XYZ file of C-alpha atoms in Angstrom:
262
model
C 107.597 8.050 -172.427
C 104.189 8.100 -173.438
C 101.528 6.974 -170.718
C 98.804 4.473 -171.824
C 95.681 5.906 -173.031
C 92.855 5.711 -170.038
C 90.405 2.931 -170.921
C 87.662 5.581 -171.596
C 89.928 7.400 -173.734
C 90.728 4.460 -175.832
C 86.893 3.851 -176.112
C 86.409 7.290 -177.436
C 89.250 6.894 -179.976
C 87.784 3.359 -180.987
C 84.162 4.943 -181.571
C 85.447 7.850 -183.799
C 87.369 5.498 -185.442
C 84.373 3.621 -186.231
C 86.329 0.148 -184.802
C 83.541 0.026 -182.213
C 80.252 0.684 -183.894
C 76.986 2.071 -181.899
C 73.913 0.146 -183.112
C 70.585 1.281 -182.129
C 68.422 -1.473 -181.057
C 65.346 1.308 -180.594
C 62.151 1.457 -182.414
C 61.300 5.392 -183.236
C 58.472 6.415 -180.823
C 55.317 7.652 -182.463
C 51.664 7.576 -182.425
C 52.049 4.891 -185.123
C 54.191 2.778 -182.744
C 52.352 -0.555 -182.260
C 50.953 -1.054 -178.653
C 49.866 -4.176 -177.034
C 46.157 -4.908 -177.114
C 44.320 -6.769 -173.987
C 41.047 -8.193 -173.730
C 38.383 -5.464 -173.511
C 37.841 -5.941 -169.754
C 41.063 -4.867 -168.845
C 42.519 -1.232 -168.979
C 44.678 -0.680 -172.160
C 47.832 1.102 -172.574
C 47.881 4.472 -174.311
C 49.414 5.040 -177.812
C 52.157 7.519 -177.711
C 51.204 11.376 -178.196
C 52.785 14.829 -178.594
C 50.943 18.005 -177.444
C 52.538 20.988 -178.748
C 53.656 23.674 -175.876
C 54.906 26.296 -178.275
C 56.841 26.114 -181.530
C 58.181 29.411 -182.283
C 54.638 31.119 -182.282
C 53.105 33.772 -179.866
C 53.236 30.643 -176.995
C 56.777 30.887 -176.969
C 58.543 32.925 -180.034
C 62.352 31.243 -179.672
C 61.535 27.845 -178.593
C 59.813 24.732 -179.514
C 58.582 21.994 -176.998
C 55.929 19.429 -176.243
C 54.152 17.530 -173.464
C 53.810 13.998 -174.344
C 51.638 11.108 -173.378
C 52.726 7.267 -173.348
C 52.184 4.234 -171.528
C 55.426 3.118 -169.750
C 55.035 -0.130 -171.736
C 54.782 1.914 -175.477
C 57.528 1.226 -178.291
C 61.210 -0.022 -177.125
C 60.856 -0.284 -173.434
C 62.318 -1.759 -170.086
C 60.221 -4.198 -167.791
C 60.908 -3.565 -163.906
C 60.257 -6.269 -161.533
C 57.323 -4.691 -160.180
C 55.535 -4.697 -163.683
C 54.134 -8.312 -162.819
C 52.265 -9.429 -159.181
C 55.229 -12.068 -158.706
C 57.750 -8.991 -158.263
C 55.159 -6.462 -156.715
C 57.584 -6.129 -153.847
C 60.355 -5.592 -155.997
C 62.291 -2.821 -157.561
C 60.748 -0.236 -159.487
C 62.087 1.151 -162.753
C 63.475 4.209 -160.961
C 65.631 1.560 -158.761
C 67.250 -0.518 -161.119
C 70.912 -0.253 -160.519
C 72.713 1.908 -163.038
C 75.686 -0.449 -163.605
C 72.782 -3.248 -164.661
C 72.247 -0.683 -167.585
C 75.460 -1.681 -169.394
C 75.832 -5.516 -169.914
C 76.994 -7.713 -172.492
C 74.442 -9.424 -174.770
C 74.031 -12.899 -176.193
C 72.037 -13.249 -179.521
C 70.291 -16.457 -180.239
C 69.080 -16.162 -183.650
C 65.588 -17.719 -184.482
C 64.556 -16.269 -187.576
C 63.964 -19.178 -189.816
C 62.096 -21.303 -187.189
C 59.755 -18.080 -186.684
C 59.023 -17.492 -190.354
C 57.786 -20.583 -190.673
C 55.874 -20.709 -187.490
C 55.010 -17.602 -185.861
C 54.106 -19.449 -182.784
C 57.687 -20.803 -182.458
C 58.768 -21.364 -178.977
C 62.539 -21.352 -177.827
C 62.984 -24.525 -175.533
C 66.079 -24.911 -173.080
C 67.468 -27.485 -175.309
C 67.640 -25.070 -178.125
C 69.702 -22.381 -175.713
C 72.129 -25.763 -174.797
C 72.837 -26.062 -178.201
C 73.417 -22.235 -178.745
C 75.963 -22.781 -175.653
C 77.989 -25.316 -177.068
C 78.598 -23.709 -180.280
C 79.032 -19.847 -178.860
C 79.880 -20.337 -174.739
C 77.939 -19.798 -171.946
C 75.191 -17.350 -171.613
C 77.041 -14.172 -170.134
C 76.947 -13.737 -166.504
C 74.917 -10.663 -165.586
C 74.237 -10.119 -169.220
C 71.413 -10.044 -171.452
C 69.698 -13.262 -173.528
C 68.073 -11.444 -176.946
C 65.968 -13.325 -178.833
C 66.146 -12.452 -182.631
C 63.169 -13.717 -184.504
C 63.109 -11.258 -187.548
C 59.756 -9.700 -185.946
C 61.225 -5.769 -185.748
C 60.356 -6.189 -189.843
C 56.577 -5.921 -188.898
C 57.058 -2.822 -186.945
C 55.447 -0.549 -189.214
C 52.224 -2.244 -188.846
C 50.012 -2.547 -185.778
C 47.875 -5.704 -187.252
C 51.203 -7.449 -188.705
C 53.201 -6.578 -185.616
C 50.440 -8.143 -183.216
C 49.419 -10.846 -185.589
C 45.945 -11.676 -183.836
C 43.179 -13.657 -184.958
C 40.205 -14.754 -183.135
C 42.095 -16.771 -180.732
C 44.619 -14.070 -179.819
C 47.718 -12.953 -181.086
C 50.528 -15.252 -182.902
C 54.002 -14.127 -181.883
C 57.309 -16.282 -181.085
C 58.540 -16.431 -177.524
C 60.111 -19.078 -174.845
C 58.357 -21.845 -173.564
C 57.092 -21.872 -169.871
C 59.990 -24.244 -168.696
C 62.678 -22.221 -170.901
C 61.280 -18.773 -169.204
C 61.570 -20.402 -165.899
C 65.152 -21.421 -166.545
C 66.039 -18.343 -168.016
C 64.744 -16.430 -164.975
C 65.687 -18.958 -162.100
C 68.927 -21.012 -163.351
C 70.557 -18.984 -166.047
C 73.298 -16.155 -165.491
C 71.745 -13.452 -167.406
C 69.802 -10.634 -165.751
C 66.706 -10.139 -168.557
C 65.619 -11.161 -171.509
C 65.167 -9.091 -174.774
C 62.979 -9.395 -177.472
C 61.446 -7.790 -180.995
C 57.922 -8.634 -180.332
C 55.169 -6.253 -178.249
C 55.974 -8.028 -175.098
C 58.799 -10.621 -173.742
C 56.091 -13.433 -173.841
C 55.246 -15.476 -176.652
C 51.794 -14.476 -178.208
C 50.077 -17.637 -176.785
C 51.465 -16.830 -173.219
C 47.993 -16.084 -171.826
C 47.272 -19.523 -172.125
C 50.552 -21.013 -170.829
C 50.615 -22.571 -167.134
C 51.480 -20.227 -165.479
C 49.850 -17.601 -167.817
C 52.778 -15.137 -169.444
C 55.499 -17.235 -167.969
C 58.281 -14.897 -169.050
C 56.535 -12.090 -166.973
C 55.857 -14.384 -163.882
C 58.980 -16.128 -163.784
C 61.487 -12.952 -164.735
C 59.618 -10.191 -162.798
C 59.253 -12.508 -159.617
C 63.453 -13.486 -159.994
C 64.041 -9.787 -159.854
C 64.952 -9.967 -163.631
C 64.239 -7.342 -166.482
C 62.592 -7.411 -170.001
C 63.533 -5.514 -173.184
C 60.845 -5.239 -175.629
C 60.161 -4.271 -179.328
C 63.974 -4.229 -179.844
C 65.061 -3.376 -183.725
C 68.391 -4.528 -185.546
C 69.479 -7.566 -183.657
C 70.455 -8.758 -187.161
C 73.535 -6.192 -186.710
C 74.660 -8.037 -183.423
C 77.068 -10.898 -183.215
C 75.961 -13.913 -181.188
C 78.493 -12.966 -178.383
C 80.758 -9.666 -177.541
C 78.258 -6.892 -178.001
C 77.702 -4.617 -174.910
C 73.984 -3.141 -174.369
C 73.363 0.320 -172.769
C 69.698 0.389 -171.784
C 68.574 3.891 -170.470
C 64.855 3.888 -169.161
C 63.761 7.127 -167.512
C 63.676 6.305 -163.723
C 60.175 6.891 -163.294
C 59.389 6.813 -159.379
C 57.249 3.858 -158.557
C 57.032 3.342 -162.596
C 57.134 -0.411 -163.715
C 58.785 0.592 -166.595
C 59.704 2.965 -169.441
C 60.112 3.795 -173.014
C 64.194 3.310 -173.254
C 66.901 4.406 -175.937
C 68.628 0.751 -176.122
C 72.131 1.170 -177.946
C 74.788 -1.830 -178.668
C 78.494 -1.157 -178.753
C 80.024 -3.843 -181.585
C 83.556 -4.396 -182.234
C 84.372 -4.238 -185.745
C 87.467 -5.618 -187.459
């Protein structure tokens, strides 16, 4: 009599067989990775930089390694609650419970709307309509906003899409941001844009409502995601791996999705 394989053994078998696909949602991190730009009176985040320590040379004949410099919120990254003043007394990125780094995801697709209007805002009614067709948002999971914006990640200018009035990128309306933070069952919001807020978020009330409401509610953000087009509307499981930086407000992260394929 053969014993049933363990759940973990079954998972490994499915990964090897391809019946569970691993989709990388992470933007490659380099000096050309787009970074957010704030008005000049504020501090600015650093672009990613590598500083060679040795590369099979007289500084280290058999090994290659680097120091790197990066902002916590550069590239695909994880926002912890203490990133915003509303969550200043809440968790840093090192304190995020490990079990919360593996969670289901709902993917809401607004690529057509964002293509027509880069300032497109998702309202609560949009989410309700999605739930009517796909079921409720996952309890303890992620809400991912697909807008097609990852196609612009090759260019700082195209990605930020800014003019004299500021950046123009899609996101949530203030009321939807409040609802996601305070009433929905998800643990956080994931987006393809440079930050969780819409480009016009600086002019909303409150300013940057996704940051204000989500962080203040102890929820999280994932930004600059890629390849959301490869995920189903429901059913994927996301593994988000930020560095556990003590007292850090966030971290670049490798974000993977497990997708069951028939």
